[in-house]
Amino acid sequence: MNLLHKLEILADAAKYDASCASSGTEKRDSRGRKGGVGSTEGMGICHAYAPDGRCISLLKILLTNACIYDCAYCINRRSSNVRRARFTVDEVVKLTLGFYRRNCIEGLFLSSGIINNPDYTMEQVVGVARSLREVHGFRGYIHLKTIPDADPLLMAEAGKYADRLSINIELPTEPGLARLAPEKSTRDIKRSMARIRLRIDEAQAEKKAPRFAPAGQSTQVIVGADESSDLDIMRMSTNLYGAYGLRRVYYSAFSPIPDASAALPPRAAPLLREHRLYQADWLLRFYGFGVEELATNDAGNMRLDIDPKLAWALAHRALFPIDVNTAPKEMLFRIPGLGVKTAGRLLQVRRYRRLRLDDLARLRLPIAKLMPFVCTADHHPGATLDASHVRAKAMQFELI
Ligand code: SF4
C-alpha cells in the first residue's frame, strides 16, 4: 500500500475524534532555544476552533486503524469490517514535515488504534513526536492522543514533546463505558488524567522544570450512544474540569457506524444536542451557571429549540428585565445576548454615566435581541416577558 493510500484511510478514520483543537500553548522557543522549523502560532488539513475562537489546521491522522479493542461505538474496533492501514513512525514524520513545509498545516494531531498492547502503541506514538522534535527540530503544534493503560513513563515522555495530551473519556457514565467498551475502564482513564494533571501542575509551578503539555489536556465524550442525559454529561464535564484541570471537553454526537452492535441506538444523536452541550459547557465555565439550572426537563435534558441561556431566562421571567445600570455582574451574565466581555465593558462605562440604549449600540451589542431583557435609563420594557415573541426572536438569532 502506498503512502497516499494509507493517508486516505487513516485521515478518514481520524475524523471521528473531535478533541483536536489547540489553544493556550506557548512558543517552542520561549525558553531560549533557537532554530528548528515551525511555530505553534498562526494558521494551518483539519480545521478546529480553539476556546479563544482561533481557527487552526492540523494534520489529523491515526497511526493505525487496526485495533485489538472492540469498543461498540468505534468504526476501528476489532470486529469492524473496514480497510485497515498502518503508518510507520518515519512515514508520519515525513508526512507532517512535508505538509508543514508546504504551509498546509500548523501541526499534528496523532491518535491510534491499540496495536499489540497499550505500551507498544504508546511507544510508537511517542516515537513520532520524539523524532519530530529531536531529530527534525519541529516547533509546530503536536497533540497526542494517549492510552490510559500505557506505562506512566511513556505518558511522561509524551508530555515532554506534545503541546497537548488527550485521553478520551468516551462515555459519560461508568456503566455505559463498561457495557460498550469492556476493555476500557473509567477508573484507569481518570487515573491517567490525574497523572497528567500532576505533571502539568509541576511544570507550571517551577519555571526551570522541563516543559510538559503546555496546552494542557482535553477529552472527548460521545453524546447519545447510551442513555445518559444532558445532566449526566454536564456533571461529568464539571467533574473533569474541576478534578483534572482539563482545558476542554469535546462533545461528539453519536452517528451510526456500519455493522453496528445491537447495543447502540439505530439513529444518530441530533447535532443540535451536541451544539447545546457546547453552549452549556461555556455557561458552566464562564457564566456562573450551575449544572442543575441548565438541564430543564424531567429527564435531565436541555431544550433543543432554544439555547440554554434563553431557556433559563424564560424559566425565570420574574427576574427580567434586568437594569443594566444597577445589576451585579453575575446578573448581567444571565442576560441572553450579553457575553462576559461585553458585560465587563458595561460595568466600566456605567461607572461614569447611566447607560442608555445608545450606549449599548455603541458597544455593538445586539439591541433588538437585548431589549426584552434589559432596562436602561431610556428603555423600560415592562415587567412581563412575552415568551412567544422572545422565543421567535431567539430562533432567528440563536442567542447565547
Ligand atoms: S480503543 Fe480506540 S480505536 Fe480501539 S476500538 Fe476503542 S475507541 Fe476504537
Short mmCIF file of C-alpha atoms and ligand atoms in Angstrom, two decimals:
data_model
loop_
_atom_site.label_atom_id
_atom_site.label_comp_id
_atom_site.label_asym_id
_atom_site.label_seq_id
_atom_site.Cartn_x
_atom_site.Cartn_y
_atom_site.Cartn_z
CA MET A 1 0.00 0.00 0.00
CA ASN A 2 1.50 3.37 -0.91
CA LEU A 3 1.69 6.33 1.41
CA LEU A 4 -1.14 8.23 -0.25
CA HIS A 5 -3.47 5.26 0.05
CA LYS A 6 -2.62 4.90 3.73
CA LEU A 7 -3.19 8.61 4.22
CA GLU A 8 -6.61 8.35 2.64
CA ILE A 9 -7.62 5.57 5.06
CA LEU A 10 -6.01 6.89 8.21
CA ALA A 11 -7.06 10.51 7.80
CA ASP A 12 -10.63 9.38 7.20
CA ALA A 13 -10.52 7.10 10.25
CA ALA A 14 -9.37 10.01 12.41
CA LYS A 15 -12.31 12.25 11.57
CA TYR A 16 -14.42 10.74 14.36
CA ASP A 17 -12.22 12.25 17.01
CA ALA A 18 -13.43 15.73 17.95
CA SER A 19 -10.81 16.52 20.55
CA CYS A 20 -8.19 18.24 18.46
CA ALA A 21 -8.33 21.97 18.99
CA SER A 22 -5.13 23.69 20.00
CA SER A 23 -5.10 26.54 22.43
CA GLY A 24 -3.13 28.12 25.18
CA THR A 25 0.22 26.73 24.17
CA GLU A 26 3.45 28.65 24.29
CA LYS A 27 6.14 29.22 21.69
CA ARG A 28 8.62 26.34 21.44
CA ASP A 29 11.48 28.81 21.54
CA SER A 30 10.16 30.60 24.62
CA ARG A 31 12.88 29.00 26.76
CA GLY A 32 15.71 30.29 24.69
CA ARG A 33 16.23 27.59 22.07
CA LYS A 34 16.74 28.97 18.60
CA GLY A 35 16.49 27.38 15.16
CA GLY A 36 14.32 24.48 14.04
CA VAL A 37 11.26 24.67 11.86
CA GLY A 38 7.66 25.52 12.66
CA SER A 39 5.74 27.50 15.15
CA THR A 40 2.81 26.74 17.41
CA GLU A 41 1.19 30.02 16.45
CA GLY A 42 -0.71 31.15 13.36
CA MET A 43 -2.96 29.35 10.85
CA GLY A 44 -2.58 25.99 9.18
CA ILE A 45 -5.97 19.87 6.96
CA CYS A 46 -8.38 19.57 9.85
CA HIS A 47 -9.89 22.82 10.99
CA ALA A 48 -10.55 23.11 14.65
CA TYR A 49 -11.61 26.02 16.83
CA ALA A 50 -9.76 26.85 19.96
CA PRO A 51 -11.63 28.20 23.00
CA ASP A 52 -10.40 31.65 22.09
CA GLY A 53 -12.07 31.34 18.69
CA ARG A 54 -8.83 30.93 16.74
CA CYS A 55 -9.07 28.62 13.75
CA ILE A 56 -6.15 26.21 13.41
CA SER A 57 -5.29 23.43 10.96
CA LEU A 58 -3.69 20.14 11.88
CA LEU A 59 -2.72 17.03 10.04
CA LYS A 60 -5.19 14.77 11.81
CA ILE A 61 -4.39 11.09 11.35
CA LEU A 62 -4.27 7.73 13.06
CA LEU A 63 -1.06 5.75 13.24
CA THR A 64 -3.25 2.74 12.51
CA ASN A 65 -6.96 1.97 12.39
CA ALA A 66 -6.34 -1.69 13.26
CA CYS A 67 -7.26 -2.04 16.91
CA ILE A 68 -7.25 -5.03 19.25
CA TYR A 69 -10.07 -3.50 21.34
CA ASP A 70 -13.72 -3.81 20.41
CA CYS A 71 -15.48 -0.64 21.54
CA ALA A 72 -19.01 -0.97 20.14
CA TYR A 73 -19.28 2.69 19.05
CA CYS A 74 -15.98 2.76 17.12
CA ILE A 75 -15.56 2.18 13.40
CA ASN A 76 -11.99 0.98 14.01
CA ARG A 77 -12.95 -1.71 16.52
CA ARG A 78 -11.59 -5.23 16.14
CA SER A 79 -14.85 -6.65 14.73
CA SER A 80 -15.39 -3.81 12.24
CA ASN A 81 -15.25 -4.67 8.55
CA VAL A 82 -13.17 -1.71 7.32
CA ARG A 83 -10.00 -1.40 5.25
CA ARG A 84 -7.02 -1.32 7.59
CA ALA A 85 -3.74 0.52 7.24
CA ARG A 86 -0.76 1.38 9.36
CA PHE A 87 1.87 4.06 9.12
CA THR A 88 5.41 3.61 10.29
CA VAL A 89 6.84 6.24 12.61
CA ASP A 90 9.01 7.59 9.80
CA GLU A 91 6.06 7.87 7.44
CA VAL A 92 4.12 10.06 9.89
CA VAL A 93 7.19 12.22 10.44
CA LYS A 94 7.74 12.60 6.69
CA LEU A 95 4.09 13.49 6.07
CA THR A 96 3.98 16.03 8.89
CA LEU A 97 7.12 17.81 7.76
CA GLY A 98 6.03 17.71 4.12
CA PHE A 99 2.64 19.28 4.81
CA TYR A 100 4.17 21.76 7.22
CA ARG A 101 6.75 22.98 4.74
CA ARG A 102 4.04 23.42 2.14
CA ASN A 103 2.22 25.58 4.67
CA CYS A 104 -0.81 23.27 4.68
CA ILE A 105 -0.83 22.63 8.43
CA GLU A 106 0.24 24.17 11.70
CA GLY A 107 0.77 20.90 13.47
CA LEU A 108 -0.11 17.27 14.02
CA PHE A 109 -2.94 15.53 15.79
CA LEU A 110 -1.97 11.87 16.19
CA SER A 111 -4.14 9.11 17.58
CA SER A 112 -4.03 5.35 17.10
CA GLY A 113 -5.87 2.10 17.48
CA ILE A 114 -4.23 -0.24 20.00
CA ILE A 115 -1.63 -2.25 18.05
CA ASN A 116 -0.25 -5.07 20.22
CA ASN A 117 -0.76 -3.62 23.64
CA PRO A 118 -1.09 -0.11 25.09
CA ASP A 119 2.66 0.26 25.80
CA TYR A 120 3.75 -0.75 22.31
CA THR A 121 1.23 1.64 20.76
CA MET A 122 2.25 4.49 23.00
CA GLU A 123 5.94 3.90 22.20
CA GLN A 124 5.12 4.31 18.51
CA VAL A 125 3.09 7.47 19.09
CA VAL A 126 5.80 8.96 21.29
CA GLY A 127 8.41 7.90 18.70
CA VAL A 128 6.75 10.18 16.14
CA ALA A 129 6.80 13.17 18.47
CA ARG A 130 10.37 12.47 19.59
CA SER A 131 11.63 12.26 16.02
CA LEU A 132 9.81 15.45 15.02
CA ARG A 133 11.16 17.42 17.97
CA GLU A 134 14.63 16.00 18.47
CA VAL A 135 15.71 14.88 15.02
CA HIS A 136 13.95 17.49 12.88
CA GLY A 137 13.66 20.41 15.30
CA PHE A 138 9.91 20.67 14.63
CA ARG A 139 8.41 23.58 16.54
CA GLY A 140 4.83 23.24 15.35
CA TYR A 141 1.89 22.13 17.43
CA ILE A 142 1.64 18.46 18.45
CA HIS A 143 -1.45 16.93 20.02
CA LEU A 144 -1.05 13.29 21.05
CA LYS A 145 -3.92 11.02 21.95
CA THR A 146 -2.68 8.93 24.85
CA ILE A 147 -3.68 5.47 26.01
CA PRO A 148 -4.81 5.24 29.61
CA ASP A 149 -3.28 1.83 30.39
CA ALA A 150 0.13 2.77 28.99
CA ASP A 151 3.16 2.95 31.26
CA PRO A 152 3.27 6.32 33.11
CA LEU A 153 6.86 6.77 31.92
CA LEU A 154 5.65 6.75 28.32
CA MET A 155 2.96 9.23 29.25
CA ALA A 156 5.64 11.43 30.79
CA GLU A 157 7.67 11.28 27.61
CA ALA A 158 4.60 12.12 25.54
CA GLY A 159 4.09 15.27 27.62
CA LYS A 160 7.68 16.29 27.06
CA TYR A 161 7.16 16.53 23.29
CA ALA A 162 3.46 17.31 22.92
CA ASP A 163 1.75 20.63 23.33
CA ARG A 164 -1.47 18.93 24.28
CA LEU A 165 -2.33 15.44 25.50
CA SER A 166 -5.77 13.93 25.49
CA ILE A 167 -7.45 10.79 26.74
CA ASN A 168 -11.00 10.18 25.62
CA ILE A 169 -13.42 9.54 28.46
CA GLU A 170 -15.76 8.26 25.69
CA LEU A 171 -18.99 7.84 27.66
CA PRO A 172 -20.45 9.92 30.47
CA THR A 173 -21.03 7.09 32.94
CA GLU A 174 -19.01 4.14 34.18
CA PRO A 175 -21.78 1.56 33.49
CA GLY A 176 -22.15 2.95 29.95
CA LEU A 177 -18.43 2.52 29.27
CA ALA A 178 -18.38 -0.95 30.84
CA ARG A 179 -21.27 -2.01 28.56
CA LEU A 180 -19.99 -0.53 25.28
CA ALA A 181 -16.21 -0.60 25.75
CA PRO A 182 -15.49 -3.52 28.09
CA GLU A 183 -11.71 -3.31 27.65
CA LYS A 184 -11.69 0.24 28.99
CA SER A 185 -12.26 1.48 32.49
CA THR A 186 -13.34 4.91 33.68
CA ARG A 187 -11.09 4.46 36.71
CA ASP A 188 -7.96 3.93 34.55
CA ILE A 189 -8.88 6.88 32.34
CA LYS A 190 -9.28 9.18 35.33
CA ARG A 191 -6.11 7.90 36.94
CA SER A 192 -4.16 8.79 33.80
CA MET A 193 -5.81 12.20 33.67
CA ALA A 194 -4.76 12.74 37.29
CA ARG A 195 -1.15 11.84 36.48
CA ILE A 196 -1.11 14.21 33.53
CA ARG A 197 -2.58 16.99 35.65
CA LEU A 198 0.07 16.47 38.29
CA ARG A 199 2.88 16.77 35.76
CA ILE A 200 1.31 19.81 34.11
CA ASP A 201 0.96 21.49 37.50
CA GLU A 202 4.56 20.68 38.42
CA ALA A 203 5.85 22.07 35.11
CA GLN A 204 3.82 25.25 35.56
CA ALA A 205 4.81 25.77 39.18
CA GLU A 206 8.53 25.54 38.59
CA LYS A 207 9.99 27.83 35.93
CA LYS A 208 13.02 25.65 35.33
CA ALA A 209 11.03 22.39 35.25
CA PRO A 210 11.01 20.58 31.90
CA ARG A 211 8.00 21.61 29.84
CA PHE A 212 5.03 19.26 29.95
CA ALA A 213 1.99 19.57 27.66
CA PRO A 214 1.82 23.36 27.95
CA ALA A 215 -1.56 23.47 26.18
CA GLY A 216 -2.98 21.13 28.82
CA GLN A 217 -5.15 18.06 28.38
CA SER A 218 -8.54 17.54 26.78
CA THR A 219 -11.05 14.76 26.26
CA GLN A 220 -13.97 13.74 24.12
CA VAL A 221 -17.33 12.33 25.11
CA ILE A 222 -19.76 10.65 22.73
CA VAL A 223 -23.27 12.03 23.09
CA GLY A 224 -26.27 9.80 22.52
CA ALA A 225 -24.55 6.39 22.30
CA ASP A 226 -26.05 5.45 25.64
CA GLU A 227 -28.97 6.65 27.74
CA SER A 228 -27.04 9.36 29.59
CA SER A 229 -28.92 12.62 29.98
CA ASP A 230 -27.52 16.10 29.45
CA LEU A 231 -27.42 16.35 33.23
CA ASP A 232 -25.13 13.27 33.43
CA ILE A 233 -22.89 14.71 30.73
CA MET A 234 -22.65 18.15 32.32
CA ARG A 235 -21.95 16.64 35.75
CA MET A 236 -19.15 14.58 34.23
CA SER A 237 -17.68 17.60 32.45
CA THR A 238 -17.82 19.72 35.58
CA ASN A 239 -16.00 16.99 37.46
CA LEU A 240 -13.33 16.68 34.75
CA TYR A 241 -12.70 20.41 34.62
CA GLY A 242 -12.51 20.66 38.39
CA ALA A 243 -10.65 17.49 39.37
CA TYR A 244 -8.28 17.09 36.43
CA GLY A 245 -7.88 20.65 35.17
CA LEU A 246 -8.99 19.81 31.63
CA ARG A 247 -8.74 22.62 29.11
CA ARG A 248 -11.64 21.32 27.04
CA VAL A 249 -14.26 18.63 27.00
CA TYR A 250 -15.34 17.98 23.40
CA TYR A 251 -18.80 16.60 22.63
CA SER A 252 -19.34 14.37 19.63
CA ALA A 253 -22.88 13.40 18.63
CA PHE A 254 -23.13 9.65 18.08
CA SER A 255 -23.60 8.63 14.46
CA PRO A 256 -24.38 5.05 13.45
CA ILE A 257 -21.48 3.06 12.01
CA PRO A 258 -21.55 0.14 9.53
CA ASP A 259 -22.29 -3.30 11.05
CA ALA A 260 -23.15 -1.62 14.32
CA SER A 261 -23.68 -3.56 17.52
CA ALA A 262 -27.29 -4.05 18.64
CA ALA A 263 -26.30 -2.31 21.89
CA LEU A 264 -26.18 1.02 20.02
CA PRO A 265 -29.10 3.25 19.09
CA PRO A 266 -30.17 2.84 15.44
CA ARG A 267 -30.23 6.59 14.80
CA ALA A 268 -27.73 9.43 15.04
CA ALA A 269 -27.98 11.75 18.03
CA PRO A 270 -29.17 15.23 16.98
CA LEU A 271 -26.28 17.53 16.12
CA LEU A 272 -28.28 20.24 17.86
CA ARG A 273 -27.87 18.35 21.14
CA GLU A 274 -24.10 18.46 20.68
CA HIS A 275 -24.38 22.19 19.98
CA ARG A 276 -26.49 22.81 23.11
CA LEU A 277 -23.93 20.95 25.19
CA TYR A 278 -21.15 23.16 23.88
CA GLN A 279 -23.25 26.22 24.76
CA ALA A 280 -23.96 24.84 28.22
CA ASP A 281 -20.28 23.99 28.72
CA TRP A 282 -19.46 27.64 28.12
CA LEU A 283 -22.17 28.82 30.52
CA LEU A 284 -20.89 26.46 33.22
CA ARG A 285 -17.28 27.53 32.88
CA PHE A 286 -17.53 31.23 32.33
CA TYR A 287 -21.01 32.50 33.22
CA GLY A 288 -21.53 31.09 36.69
CA PHE A 289 -24.38 28.75 35.80
CA GLY A 290 -24.88 25.54 37.79
CA VAL A 291 -25.49 22.17 36.13
CA GLU A 292 -28.96 21.76 37.64
CA GLU A 293 -30.02 25.18 36.35
CA LEU A 294 -29.50 24.18 32.73
CA ALA A 295 -30.97 20.68 32.45
CA THR A 296 -34.56 21.83 32.46
CA ASN A 297 -36.82 18.90 31.66
CA ASP A 298 -37.79 15.96 33.89
CA ALA A 299 -35.41 13.60 32.09
CA GLY A 300 -32.49 15.93 32.86
CA ASN A 301 -32.12 17.21 29.30
CA MET A 302 -31.96 20.68 27.81
CA ARG A 303 -34.42 22.11 25.34
CA LEU A 304 -33.24 21.74 21.76
CA ASP A 305 -35.36 24.53 20.27
CA ILE A 306 -33.68 27.38 22.14
CA ASP A 307 -30.26 27.89 23.65
CA PRO A 308 -29.77 27.06 27.33
CA LYS A 309 -29.28 30.65 28.46
CA LEU A 310 -32.55 31.76 26.92
CA ALA A 311 -34.28 28.66 28.30
CA TRP A 312 -33.08 29.67 31.75
CA ALA A 313 -34.25 33.26 31.26
CA LEU A 314 -37.72 32.17 30.15
CA ALA A 315 -37.96 29.83 33.13
CA HIS A 316 -37.08 32.78 35.40
CA ARG A 317 -39.13 35.54 33.82
CA ALA A 318 -39.75 37.21 37.16
CA LEU A 319 -36.06 38.25 37.24
CA PHE A 320 -36.34 40.23 33.97
CA PRO A 321 -35.98 42.87 32.75
CA ILE A 322 -32.64 43.45 34.39
CA ASP A 323 -31.48 47.03 34.93
CA VAL A 324 -28.03 47.21 33.32
CA ASN A 325 -27.27 50.33 35.39
CA THR A 326 -27.58 48.64 38.75
CA ALA A 327 -27.46 44.85 38.31
CA PRO A 328 -24.45 43.00 39.73
CA LYS A 329 -22.04 41.40 37.29
CA GLU A 330 -23.45 37.91 37.97
CA MET A 331 -26.90 39.04 36.80
CA LEU A 332 -25.54 40.74 33.70
CA PHE A 333 -24.03 37.36 32.76
CA ARG A 334 -27.56 35.93 32.83
CA ILE A 335 -28.93 38.26 30.15
CA PRO A 336 -29.41 36.44 26.82
CA GLY A 337 -27.35 38.21 24.18
CA LEU A 338 -24.79 39.61 26.60
CA GLY A 339 -21.38 37.95 26.80
CA VAL A 340 -18.78 38.02 29.54
CA LYS A 341 -16.60 40.58 27.76
CA THR A 342 -19.45 42.90 26.86
CA ALA A 343 -20.83 42.69 30.39
CA GLY A 344 -17.41 43.81 31.61
CA ARG A 345 -17.48 46.79 29.26
CA LEU A 346 -20.93 47.79 30.50
CA LEU A 347 -19.63 47.70 34.05
CA GLN A 348 -16.80 50.04 33.09
CA VAL A 349 -18.97 52.54 31.22
CA ARG A 350 -21.66 52.72 33.91
CA ARG A 351 -19.12 53.98 36.41
CA TYR A 352 -19.24 57.29 34.61
CA ARG A 353 -22.85 57.63 33.44
CA ARG A 354 -26.23 55.96 33.35
CA LEU A 355 -26.38 53.61 30.37
CA ARG A 356 -28.85 54.32 27.61
CA LEU A 357 -29.76 52.23 24.54
CA ASP A 358 -27.33 54.34 22.51
CA ASP A 359 -24.50 53.20 24.78
CA LEU A 360 -25.38 49.57 24.13
CA ALA A 361 -25.45 50.28 20.40
CA ARG A 362 -22.05 51.96 20.61
CA LEU A 363 -20.69 48.81 22.23
CA ARG A 364 -22.08 46.95 19.21
CA LEU A 365 -24.45 44.91 21.33
CA PRO A 366 -27.42 43.24 19.62
CA ILE A 367 -30.04 45.78 20.69
CA ALA A 368 -33.06 44.04 19.18
CA LYS A 369 -32.13 40.84 21.00
CA LEU A 370 -31.39 42.50 24.29
CA MET A 371 -34.41 44.81 24.51
CA PRO A 372 -36.90 42.36 26.06
CA PHE A 373 -34.43 41.53 28.81
CA VAL A 374 -32.94 44.84 29.89
CA CYS A 375 -33.83 48.23 31.36
CA THR A 376 -31.70 51.24 30.55
CA ALA A 377 -32.13 54.90 31.51
CA ASP A 378 -34.37 55.39 28.46
CA HIS A 379 -35.88 51.91 28.00
CA HIS A 380 -38.32 50.07 30.27
CA PRO A 381 -39.86 47.07 28.53
CA GLY A 382 -42.40 46.35 31.30
CA ALA A 383 -42.48 43.60 33.83
CA THR A 384 -43.67 40.68 31.74
CA LEU A 385 -41.61 38.91 29.11
CA ASP A 386 -43.63 37.93 26.09
CA ALA A 387 -42.26 34.37 25.86
CA SER A 388 -43.51 33.57 22.36
CA HIS A 389 -42.09 36.83 20.96
CA VAL A 390 -38.74 36.29 22.69
CA ARG A 391 -38.58 32.69 21.53
CA ALA A 392 -39.33 33.68 17.94
CA LYS A 393 -36.52 36.26 18.08
CA ALA A 394 -34.16 33.71 19.57
CA MET A 395 -34.86 31.19 16.83
CA GLN A 396 -33.98 33.98 14.42
CA PHE A 397 -30.72 34.95 16.04
CA GLU A 398 -29.57 31.90 18.08
CA LEU A 399 -28.80 33.82 21.24
CA ILE A 400 -26.31 32.99 23.90
S1 SF4 B 1 -9.54 1.60 21.67
FE1 SF4 B 1 -9.95 3.40 20.41
S2 SF4 B 1 -9.55 2.75 18.32
FE2 SF4 B 1 -9.73 0.89 19.54
S3 SF4 B 1 -11.89 0.25 19.34
FE3 SF4 B 1 -11.74 1.52 21.21
S4 SF4 B 1 -12.18 3.62 20.55
FE4 SF4 B 1 -11.72 2.42 18.69
#
